[in-house]
Each structure stands twice: as structure tokens, then as C-alpha cells.
XYZ file of N, CA and C in Angstrom:
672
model
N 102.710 118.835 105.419
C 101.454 118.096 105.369
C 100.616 118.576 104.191
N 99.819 117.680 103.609
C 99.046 118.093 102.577
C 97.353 117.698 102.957
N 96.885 118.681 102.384
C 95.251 118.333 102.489
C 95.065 118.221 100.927
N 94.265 116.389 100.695
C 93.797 116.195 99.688
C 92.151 116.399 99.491
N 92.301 117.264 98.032
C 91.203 117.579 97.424
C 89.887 116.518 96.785
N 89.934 115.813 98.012
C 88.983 114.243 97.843
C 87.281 115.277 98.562
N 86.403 114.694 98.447
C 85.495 114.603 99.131
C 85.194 114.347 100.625
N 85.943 113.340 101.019
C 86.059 113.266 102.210
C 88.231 113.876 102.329
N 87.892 114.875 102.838
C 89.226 115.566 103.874
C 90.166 114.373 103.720
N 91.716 113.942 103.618
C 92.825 113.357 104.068
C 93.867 114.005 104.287
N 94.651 113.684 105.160
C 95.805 114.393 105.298
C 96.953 113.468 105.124
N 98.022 114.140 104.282
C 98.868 113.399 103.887
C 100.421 113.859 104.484
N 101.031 112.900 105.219
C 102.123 113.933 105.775
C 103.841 112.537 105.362
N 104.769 113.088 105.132
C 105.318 114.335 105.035
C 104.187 114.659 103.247
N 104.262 116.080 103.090
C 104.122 116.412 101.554
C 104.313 115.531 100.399
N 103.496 115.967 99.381
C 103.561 114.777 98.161
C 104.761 115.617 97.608
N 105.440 114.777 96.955
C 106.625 115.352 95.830
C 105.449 115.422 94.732
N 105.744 116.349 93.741
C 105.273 116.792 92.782
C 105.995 117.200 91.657
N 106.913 115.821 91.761
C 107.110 115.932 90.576
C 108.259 114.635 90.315
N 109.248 114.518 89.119
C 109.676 112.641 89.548
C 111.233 113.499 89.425
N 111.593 112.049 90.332
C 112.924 112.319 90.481
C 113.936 112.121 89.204
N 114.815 113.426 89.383
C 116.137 113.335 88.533
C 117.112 112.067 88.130
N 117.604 111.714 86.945
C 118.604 110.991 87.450
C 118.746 110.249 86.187
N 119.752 109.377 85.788
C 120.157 109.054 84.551
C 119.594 108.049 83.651
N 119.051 107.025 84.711
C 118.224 105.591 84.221
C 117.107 106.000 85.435
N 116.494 105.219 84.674
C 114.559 104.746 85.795
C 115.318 104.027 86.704
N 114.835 104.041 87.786
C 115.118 102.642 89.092
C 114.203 102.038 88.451
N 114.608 100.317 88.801
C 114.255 99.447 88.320
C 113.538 98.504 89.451
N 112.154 98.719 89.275
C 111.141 98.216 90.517
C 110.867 96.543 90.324
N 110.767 96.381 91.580
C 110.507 94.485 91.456
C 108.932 94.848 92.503
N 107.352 94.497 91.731
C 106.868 94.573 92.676
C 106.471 93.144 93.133
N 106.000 93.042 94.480
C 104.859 91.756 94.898
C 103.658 91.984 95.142
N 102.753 90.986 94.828
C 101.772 91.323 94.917
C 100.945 90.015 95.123
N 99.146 90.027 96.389
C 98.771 88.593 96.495
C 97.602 88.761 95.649
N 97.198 89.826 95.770
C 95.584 89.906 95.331
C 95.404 90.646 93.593
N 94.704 91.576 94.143
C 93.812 92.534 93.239
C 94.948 93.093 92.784
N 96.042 93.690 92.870
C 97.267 94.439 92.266
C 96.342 96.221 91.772
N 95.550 96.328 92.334
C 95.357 97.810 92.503
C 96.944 98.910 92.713
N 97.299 98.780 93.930
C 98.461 99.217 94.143
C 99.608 98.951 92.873
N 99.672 97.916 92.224
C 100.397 97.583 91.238
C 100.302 98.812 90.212
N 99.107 98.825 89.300
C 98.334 99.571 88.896
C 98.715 101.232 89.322
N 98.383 101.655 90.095
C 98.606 103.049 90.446
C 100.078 103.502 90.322
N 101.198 102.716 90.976
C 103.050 102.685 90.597
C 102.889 102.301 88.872
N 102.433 102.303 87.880
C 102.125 101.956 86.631
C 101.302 103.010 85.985
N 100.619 103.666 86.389
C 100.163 105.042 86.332
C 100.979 106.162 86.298
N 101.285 106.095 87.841
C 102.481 107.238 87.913
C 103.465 107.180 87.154
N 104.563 106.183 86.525
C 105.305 106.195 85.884
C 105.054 106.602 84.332
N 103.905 106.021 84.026
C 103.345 106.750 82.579
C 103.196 108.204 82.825
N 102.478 108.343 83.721
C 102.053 110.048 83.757
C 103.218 110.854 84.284
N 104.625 110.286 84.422
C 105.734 111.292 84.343
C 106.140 111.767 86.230
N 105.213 110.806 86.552
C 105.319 111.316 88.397
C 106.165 110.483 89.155
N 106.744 109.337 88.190
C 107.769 108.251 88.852
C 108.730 108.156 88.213
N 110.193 108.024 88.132
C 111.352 107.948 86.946
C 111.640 106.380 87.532
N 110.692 105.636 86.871
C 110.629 104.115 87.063
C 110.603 103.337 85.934
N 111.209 101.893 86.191
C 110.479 100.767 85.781
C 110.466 99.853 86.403
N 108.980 98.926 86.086
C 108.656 97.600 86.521
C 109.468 96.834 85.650
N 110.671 96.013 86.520
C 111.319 95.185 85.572
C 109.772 93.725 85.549
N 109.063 93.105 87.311
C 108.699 91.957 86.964
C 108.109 92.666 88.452
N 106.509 91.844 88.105
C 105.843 90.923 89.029
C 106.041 89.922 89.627
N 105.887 89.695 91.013
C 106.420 88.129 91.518
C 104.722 88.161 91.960
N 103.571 87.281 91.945
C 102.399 86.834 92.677
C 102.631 85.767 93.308
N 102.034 85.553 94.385
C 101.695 84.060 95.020
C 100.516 83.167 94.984
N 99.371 83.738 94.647
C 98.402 82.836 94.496
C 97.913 83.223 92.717
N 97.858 82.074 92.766
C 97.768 81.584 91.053
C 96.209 82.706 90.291
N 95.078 82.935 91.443
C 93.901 83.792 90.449
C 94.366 85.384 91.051
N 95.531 85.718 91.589
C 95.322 87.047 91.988
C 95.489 87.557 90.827
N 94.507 88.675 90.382
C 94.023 89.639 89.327
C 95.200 90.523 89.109
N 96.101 90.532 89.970
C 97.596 91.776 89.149
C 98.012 91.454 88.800
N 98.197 89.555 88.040
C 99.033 89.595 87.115
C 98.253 89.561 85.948
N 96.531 89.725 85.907
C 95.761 90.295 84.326
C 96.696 91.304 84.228
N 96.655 92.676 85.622
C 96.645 94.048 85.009
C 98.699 94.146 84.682
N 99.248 93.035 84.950
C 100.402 93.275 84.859
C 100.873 93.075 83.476
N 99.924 91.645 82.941
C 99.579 91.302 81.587
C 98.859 93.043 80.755
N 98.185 93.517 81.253
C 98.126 94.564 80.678
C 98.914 95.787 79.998
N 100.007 95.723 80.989
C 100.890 97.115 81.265
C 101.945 95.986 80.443
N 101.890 95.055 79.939
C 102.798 94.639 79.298
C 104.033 94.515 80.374
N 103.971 94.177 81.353
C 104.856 93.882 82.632
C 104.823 92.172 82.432
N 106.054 91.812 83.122
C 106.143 89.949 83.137
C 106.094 89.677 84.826
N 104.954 88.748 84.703
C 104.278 88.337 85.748
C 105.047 86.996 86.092
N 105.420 86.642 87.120
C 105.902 85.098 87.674
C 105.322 84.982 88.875
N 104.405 83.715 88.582
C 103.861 82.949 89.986
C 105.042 82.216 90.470
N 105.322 82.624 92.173
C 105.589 81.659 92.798
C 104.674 81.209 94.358
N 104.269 80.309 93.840
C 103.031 80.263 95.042
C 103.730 79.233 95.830
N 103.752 79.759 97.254
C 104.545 79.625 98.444
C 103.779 78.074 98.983
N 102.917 77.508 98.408
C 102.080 76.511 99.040
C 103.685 75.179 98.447
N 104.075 75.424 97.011
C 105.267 74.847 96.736
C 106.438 74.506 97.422
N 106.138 75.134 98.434
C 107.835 75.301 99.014
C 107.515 74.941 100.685
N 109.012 73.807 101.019
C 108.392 73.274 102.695
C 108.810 74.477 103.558
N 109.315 75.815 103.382
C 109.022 76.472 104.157
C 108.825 78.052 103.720
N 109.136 78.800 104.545
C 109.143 80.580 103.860
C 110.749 80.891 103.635
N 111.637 80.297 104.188
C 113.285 80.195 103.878
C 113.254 80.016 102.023
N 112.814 78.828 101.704
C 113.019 78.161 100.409
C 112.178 79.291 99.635
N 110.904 79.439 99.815
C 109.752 80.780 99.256
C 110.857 81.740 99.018
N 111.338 82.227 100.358
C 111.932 83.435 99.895
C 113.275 83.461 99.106
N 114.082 82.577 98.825
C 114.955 82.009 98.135
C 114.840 82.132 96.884
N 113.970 81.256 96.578
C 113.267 81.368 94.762
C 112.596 83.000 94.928
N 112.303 83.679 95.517
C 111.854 84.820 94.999
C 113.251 85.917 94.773
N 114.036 85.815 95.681
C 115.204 86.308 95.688
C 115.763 86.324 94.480
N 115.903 84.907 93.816
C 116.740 84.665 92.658
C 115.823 85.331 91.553
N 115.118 85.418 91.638
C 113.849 86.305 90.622
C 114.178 87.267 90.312
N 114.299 88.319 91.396
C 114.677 89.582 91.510
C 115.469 89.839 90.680
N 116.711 89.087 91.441
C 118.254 89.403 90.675
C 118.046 88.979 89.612
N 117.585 88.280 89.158
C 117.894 88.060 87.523
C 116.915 88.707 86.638
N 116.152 89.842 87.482
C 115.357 90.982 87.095
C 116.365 92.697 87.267
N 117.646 92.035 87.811
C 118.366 93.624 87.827
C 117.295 94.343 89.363
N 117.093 93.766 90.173
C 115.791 94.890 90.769
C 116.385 95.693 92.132
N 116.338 97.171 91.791
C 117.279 97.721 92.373
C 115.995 98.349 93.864
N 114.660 98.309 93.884
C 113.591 98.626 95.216
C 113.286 96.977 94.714
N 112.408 96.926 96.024
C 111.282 95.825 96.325
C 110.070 96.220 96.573
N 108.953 96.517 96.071
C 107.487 96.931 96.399
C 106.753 96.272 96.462
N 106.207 96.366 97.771
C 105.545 94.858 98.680
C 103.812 95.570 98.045
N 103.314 95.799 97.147
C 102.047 96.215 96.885
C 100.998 95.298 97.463
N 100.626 95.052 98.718
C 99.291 94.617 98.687
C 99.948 92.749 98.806
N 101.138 92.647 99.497
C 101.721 91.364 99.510
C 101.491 90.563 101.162
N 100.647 89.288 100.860
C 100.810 89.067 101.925
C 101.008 87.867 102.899
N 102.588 88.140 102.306
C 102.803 86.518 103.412
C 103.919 87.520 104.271
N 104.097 86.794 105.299
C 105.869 87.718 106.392
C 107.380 86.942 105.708
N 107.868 87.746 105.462
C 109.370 87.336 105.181
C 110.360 86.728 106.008
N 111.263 86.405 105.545
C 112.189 85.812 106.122
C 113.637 87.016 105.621
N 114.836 86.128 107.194
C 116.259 87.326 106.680
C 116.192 86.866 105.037
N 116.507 85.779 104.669
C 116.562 86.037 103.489
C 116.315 86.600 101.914
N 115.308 87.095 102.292
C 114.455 88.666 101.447
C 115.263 89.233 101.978
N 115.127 89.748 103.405
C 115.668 90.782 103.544
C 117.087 91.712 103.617
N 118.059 90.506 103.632
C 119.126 90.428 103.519
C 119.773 90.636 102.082
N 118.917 90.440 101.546
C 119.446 90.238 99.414
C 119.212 92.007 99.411
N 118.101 91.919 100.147
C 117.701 93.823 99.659
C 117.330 95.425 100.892
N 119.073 94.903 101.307
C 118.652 95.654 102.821
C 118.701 97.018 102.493
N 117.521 97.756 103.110
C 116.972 98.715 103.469
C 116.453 99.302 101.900
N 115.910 98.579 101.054
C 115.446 97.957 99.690
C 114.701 97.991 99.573
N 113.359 97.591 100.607
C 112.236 96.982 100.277
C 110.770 97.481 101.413
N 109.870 98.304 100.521
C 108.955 98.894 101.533
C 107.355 98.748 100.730
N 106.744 98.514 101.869
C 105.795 98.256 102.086
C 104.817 98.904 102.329
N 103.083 98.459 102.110
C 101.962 100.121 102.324
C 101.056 98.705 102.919
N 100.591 99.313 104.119
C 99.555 98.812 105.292
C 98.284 99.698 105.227
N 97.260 99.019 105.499
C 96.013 99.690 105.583
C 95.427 100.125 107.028
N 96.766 100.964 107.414
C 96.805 101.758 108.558
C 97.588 102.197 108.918
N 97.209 103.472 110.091
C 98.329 104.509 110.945
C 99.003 103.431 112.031
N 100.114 102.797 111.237
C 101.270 102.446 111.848
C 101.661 102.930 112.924
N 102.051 102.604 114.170
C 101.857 101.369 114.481
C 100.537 100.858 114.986
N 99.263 101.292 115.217
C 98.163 100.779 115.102
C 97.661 100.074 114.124
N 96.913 98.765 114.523
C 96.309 97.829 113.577
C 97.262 96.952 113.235
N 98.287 96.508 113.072
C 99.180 95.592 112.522
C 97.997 94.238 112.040
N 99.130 93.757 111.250
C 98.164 92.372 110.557
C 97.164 92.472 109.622
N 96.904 90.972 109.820
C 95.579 91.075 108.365
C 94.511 91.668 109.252
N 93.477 92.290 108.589
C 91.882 92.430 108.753
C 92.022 94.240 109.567
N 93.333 95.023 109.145
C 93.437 96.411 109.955
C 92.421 97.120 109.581
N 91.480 97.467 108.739
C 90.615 97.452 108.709
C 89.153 97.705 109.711
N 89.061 96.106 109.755
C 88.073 95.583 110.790
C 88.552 95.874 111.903
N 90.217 95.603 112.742
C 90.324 95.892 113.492
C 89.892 97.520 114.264
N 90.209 98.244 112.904
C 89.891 100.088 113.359
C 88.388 100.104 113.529
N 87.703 99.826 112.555
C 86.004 99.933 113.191
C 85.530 99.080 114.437
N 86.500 98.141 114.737
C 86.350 97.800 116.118
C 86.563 98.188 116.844
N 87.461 98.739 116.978
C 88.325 99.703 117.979
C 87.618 101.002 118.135
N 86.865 101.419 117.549
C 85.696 102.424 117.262
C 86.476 103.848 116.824
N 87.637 103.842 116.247
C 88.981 105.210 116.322
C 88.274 105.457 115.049
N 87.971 106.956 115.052
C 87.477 108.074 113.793
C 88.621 108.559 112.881
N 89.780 108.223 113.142
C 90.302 108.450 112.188
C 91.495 107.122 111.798
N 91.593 106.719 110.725
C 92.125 105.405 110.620
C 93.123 106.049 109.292
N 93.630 105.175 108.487
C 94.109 105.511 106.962
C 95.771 104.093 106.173
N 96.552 105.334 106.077
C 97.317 104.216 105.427
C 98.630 104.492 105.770
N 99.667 103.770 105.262
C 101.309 103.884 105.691
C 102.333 102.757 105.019
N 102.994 103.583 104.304
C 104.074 103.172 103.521
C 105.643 103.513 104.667
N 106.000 102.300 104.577
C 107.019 101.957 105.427
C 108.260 101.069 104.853
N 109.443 101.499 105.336
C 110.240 99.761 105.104
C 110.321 98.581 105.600
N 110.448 98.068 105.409
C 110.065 96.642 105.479
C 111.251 95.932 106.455
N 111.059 95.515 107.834
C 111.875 95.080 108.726
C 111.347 93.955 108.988
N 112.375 92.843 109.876
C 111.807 91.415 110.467
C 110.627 91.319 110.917
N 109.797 92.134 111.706
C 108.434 92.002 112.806
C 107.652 92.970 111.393
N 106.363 91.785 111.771
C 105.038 92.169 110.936
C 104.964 94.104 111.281
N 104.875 94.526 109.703
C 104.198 95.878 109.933
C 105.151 97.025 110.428
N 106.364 96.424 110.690
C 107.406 97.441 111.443
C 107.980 97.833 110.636
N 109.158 98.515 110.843
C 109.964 99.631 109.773
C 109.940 100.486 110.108
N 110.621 101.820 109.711
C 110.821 102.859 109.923
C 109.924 103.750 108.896
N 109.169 104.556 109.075
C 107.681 105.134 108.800
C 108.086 106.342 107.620
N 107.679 106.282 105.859
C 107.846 107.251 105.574
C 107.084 107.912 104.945
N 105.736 107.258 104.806
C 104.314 108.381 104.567
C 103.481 107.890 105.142
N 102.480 108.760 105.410
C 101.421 108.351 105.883
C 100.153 109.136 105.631
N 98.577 108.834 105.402
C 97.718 108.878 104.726
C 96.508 109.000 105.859
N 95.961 109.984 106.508
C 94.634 109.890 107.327
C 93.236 109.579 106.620
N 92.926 109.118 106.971
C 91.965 109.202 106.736
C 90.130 108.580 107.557
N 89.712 109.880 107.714
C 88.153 109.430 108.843
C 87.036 108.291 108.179
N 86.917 108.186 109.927
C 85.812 106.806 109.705
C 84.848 107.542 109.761
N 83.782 107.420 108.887
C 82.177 107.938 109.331
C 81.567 106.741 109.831
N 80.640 107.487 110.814
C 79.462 106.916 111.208
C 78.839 105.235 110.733
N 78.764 105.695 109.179
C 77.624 104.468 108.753
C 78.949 103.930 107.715
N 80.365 103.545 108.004
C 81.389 102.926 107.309
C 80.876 101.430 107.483
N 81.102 100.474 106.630
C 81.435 99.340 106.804
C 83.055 99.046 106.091
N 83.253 98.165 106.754
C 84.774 97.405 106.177
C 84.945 97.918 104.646
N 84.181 97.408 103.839
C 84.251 97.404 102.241
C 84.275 99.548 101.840
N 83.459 100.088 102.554
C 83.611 101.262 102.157
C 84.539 102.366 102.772
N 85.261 101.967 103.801
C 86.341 102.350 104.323
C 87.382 101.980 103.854
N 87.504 100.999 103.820
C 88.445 100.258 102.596
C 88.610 101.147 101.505
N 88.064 101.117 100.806
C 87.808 101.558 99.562
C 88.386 103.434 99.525
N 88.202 103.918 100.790
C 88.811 105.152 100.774
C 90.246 105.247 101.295
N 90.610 104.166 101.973
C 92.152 104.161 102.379
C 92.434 104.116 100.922
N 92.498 102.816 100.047
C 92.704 102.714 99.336
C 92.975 103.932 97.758
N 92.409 104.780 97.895
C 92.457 105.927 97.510
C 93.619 106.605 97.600
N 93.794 106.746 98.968
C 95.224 106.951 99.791
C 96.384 106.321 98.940
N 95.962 104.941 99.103
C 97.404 104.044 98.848
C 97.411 104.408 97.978
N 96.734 104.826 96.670
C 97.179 104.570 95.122
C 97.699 106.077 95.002
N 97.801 107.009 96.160
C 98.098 108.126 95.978
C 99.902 108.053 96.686
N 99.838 107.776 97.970
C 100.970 108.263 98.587
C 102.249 106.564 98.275
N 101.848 105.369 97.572
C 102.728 104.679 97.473
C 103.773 105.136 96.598
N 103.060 105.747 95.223
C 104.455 105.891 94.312
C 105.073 107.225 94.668
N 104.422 108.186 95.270
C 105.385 109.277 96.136
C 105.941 109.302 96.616
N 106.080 108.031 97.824
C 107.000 107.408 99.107
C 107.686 106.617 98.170
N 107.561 106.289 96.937
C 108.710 105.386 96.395
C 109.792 106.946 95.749
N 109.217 107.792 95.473
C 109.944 108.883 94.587
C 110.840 109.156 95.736
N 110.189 109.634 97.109
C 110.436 109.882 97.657
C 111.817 109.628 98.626
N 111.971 108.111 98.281
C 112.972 107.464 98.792
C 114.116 107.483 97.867
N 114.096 108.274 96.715
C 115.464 107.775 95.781
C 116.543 108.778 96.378
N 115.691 109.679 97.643
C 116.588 110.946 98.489
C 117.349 109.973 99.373
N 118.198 109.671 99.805
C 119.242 108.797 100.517
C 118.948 109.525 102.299
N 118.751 111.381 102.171
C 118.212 111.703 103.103
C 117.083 111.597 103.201
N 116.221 111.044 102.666
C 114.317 110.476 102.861
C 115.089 109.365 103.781
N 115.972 108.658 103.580
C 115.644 106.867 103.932
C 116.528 107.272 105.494
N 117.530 107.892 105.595
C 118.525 108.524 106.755
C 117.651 109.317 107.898
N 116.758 110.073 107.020
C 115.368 110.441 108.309
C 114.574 109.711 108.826
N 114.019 108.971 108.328
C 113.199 107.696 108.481
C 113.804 107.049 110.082
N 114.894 106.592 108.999
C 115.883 105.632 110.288
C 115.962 106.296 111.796
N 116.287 107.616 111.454
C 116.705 108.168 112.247
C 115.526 108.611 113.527
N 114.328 108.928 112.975
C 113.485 109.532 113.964
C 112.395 107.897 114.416
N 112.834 106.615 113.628
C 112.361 105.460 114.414
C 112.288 105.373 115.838
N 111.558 104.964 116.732
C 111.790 105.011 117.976
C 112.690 103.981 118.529
């Protein structure tokens, strides 16, 4: 477990790797992304600053103004909209995104901040491939608005969780996770804003983290 040197206390468990993994070529990352691409951003960080042995081959977005494909346009990354409103179902969606991939070489799937539910067919092109970061202690909160749901729920300590990515919303087998306390006078937007902290910390670690074959074999293994 790690205690981060934030202002407000987090605990980060298992341990951050500190440092990037060995190995002959970068893995070659495919991320998604709906919104803000913050999370995008931070896996784009780490890899510059020597803490990820990565590359972003491509962005896939779904809605046409989400802001990560400016910052993807930034990082000199290639951005492709496929906005799912196109397609008569999430079968066909996930189809055309599939073929994306592959003809991106994309050896992970990083669900950054992605949010529609998949179908087998994602998941099947990239089994046990493709993981995901929720804005919560898994399995609590599932869905949109986890968040709101935790200050409803009135629980003092809430945070984040990078997982793989299975059929049922939010499920997977669990391989970091990020605490972090609610104060008193939180609203949505400023709680937010400190998970988020979290995520841009423990996503590209849990991605380093996974190039261990025994990271992904523990996982599985201690699932309930």
C-alpha cells in the first residue's frame, strides 16, 4: 500500500511501480475516450516522463466535441470519431471500433473515461486486453453519476479503480485501487476533482503494471 503525498491523505493499494517496464518494443495502446480525455493525457505524460514503455498507436472518441481528441491532436496522437448514434446497434458500434484497433496493431485497450457498455464483440477481439478506471471503490457505486451516488450514500471514504473490463457494467477482476475521503463540505465537482487526481496517478501504473502476466493471473485469481 502506498500513502500519497497529496494534501488530502490517499491510499493507494497494491503499490505504485516506480519505474517502466522492461522489454523490447513499447506496447502499443489503443485508448477510448467520451469526454474531457484527462485520463488520456496523464497515460501521455507517463510515457514521456519514462514511467510507461508505451505507445498510443490511436484514439477512438464517440461524441464529436469531446475535448481528448484537441489534447490527442496535441500529443500528436490520431484521433477517430466513431460516434455510436451512427450505428443501429452497439454489435455494429463495436464492430467498426474493433476494425480500428486492428488496423492500429493495438496490443491493450484503455477504456479512459469511456462511456458507453460493450458488447462480446469488443470483448472477444481483445480478451483479457482491455481495462478500465471507474470513479469508485469497486464494487460500490457502479454506473454513471458514482460520484453523486457516494455523497448520497453519505460513505467518508470513496475514490477510484482500475479494473478489466468484463460483460456486466463495472465488473472485472480488480487491479488498483485509489482511496480517497469525502469531507464534510464536498460537492460532486470537488470530490470529483480529487478522485481524479487518483486516476491520473494509478491508471498508467495499473497499465505498467499489467505487462506482469502474474499482475493479470492474480487479479483473476483472487476475483470472487
Amino acid at each position: 500500500m502506498t500513502l500519497c503525498p497529496d494534501s488530502t491523505v490517499s491510499l493507494i493499494s497494491p503499490s505504485i511501480v516506480n519505474h517502466a517496464f522492461c522489454s523490447d518494443a513499447p506496447l502499443k495502446l489503443g485508448i477510448m475516450a467520451s469526454g474531457n480525455g484527462s485520463n488520456f493525457e496523464a497515460i501521455a505524460q507517463a510515457i514521456k516522463d519514462g514511467q510507461l514503455f508505451a505507445e498510443i498507436q490511436v484514439l477512438i472518441y464517440n461524441n464529436p466535441d469531446a475535448y481528448a481528441a484537441v489534447r490527442a491532436n496535441n500529443w500528436g496522437v490520431p484521433s477517430i470519431l466513431v460516434n455510436h448514434r451512427d450505428y443501429k446497434n452497439r454489435e455494429e458500434f463495436d464492430k467498426q471500433i474493433v476494425q480500428i484497433l486492428q488496423q492500429h496493431n493495438i496490443e491493450w485497450v484503455i477504456m479512459a473515461g469511456w462511456m458507453r457498455l460493450v458488447t462480446p464483440v469488443l470483448l472477444d477481439a481483445f480478451p483479457n486486453k482491455i481495462i478500465n478506471i471507474h470513479p469508485s471503490l469497486l464494487p460500490s457505486f457502479k454506473g454513471t453519476h458514482a460520484v453523486e451516488q457516494a455523497l448520497s450514500a453519505g460513505v467518508k471514504i470513496t475514490g477510484c479503480t482500475v479494473h478489466l473490463l468484463s460483460l456486466e457494467m463495472d465488473s472485472g477482476p480488480i487491479l488498483m485501487q485509489a482511496a480517497v475521503p469525502v469531507l464534510p463540505d464536498d460537492t460532486p465537482e470537488t470530490l470529483h476533482a480529487r478522485i481524479q487526481i487518483q486516476e491520473h496517478r494509478i491508471l498508467p501504473m495499473a497499465i505498467c503494471a499489467l505487462l506482469s502476466s502474474e499482475a493479470i493471473a492474480l487479479a483473476v485469481q483472487t476475483q470472487p
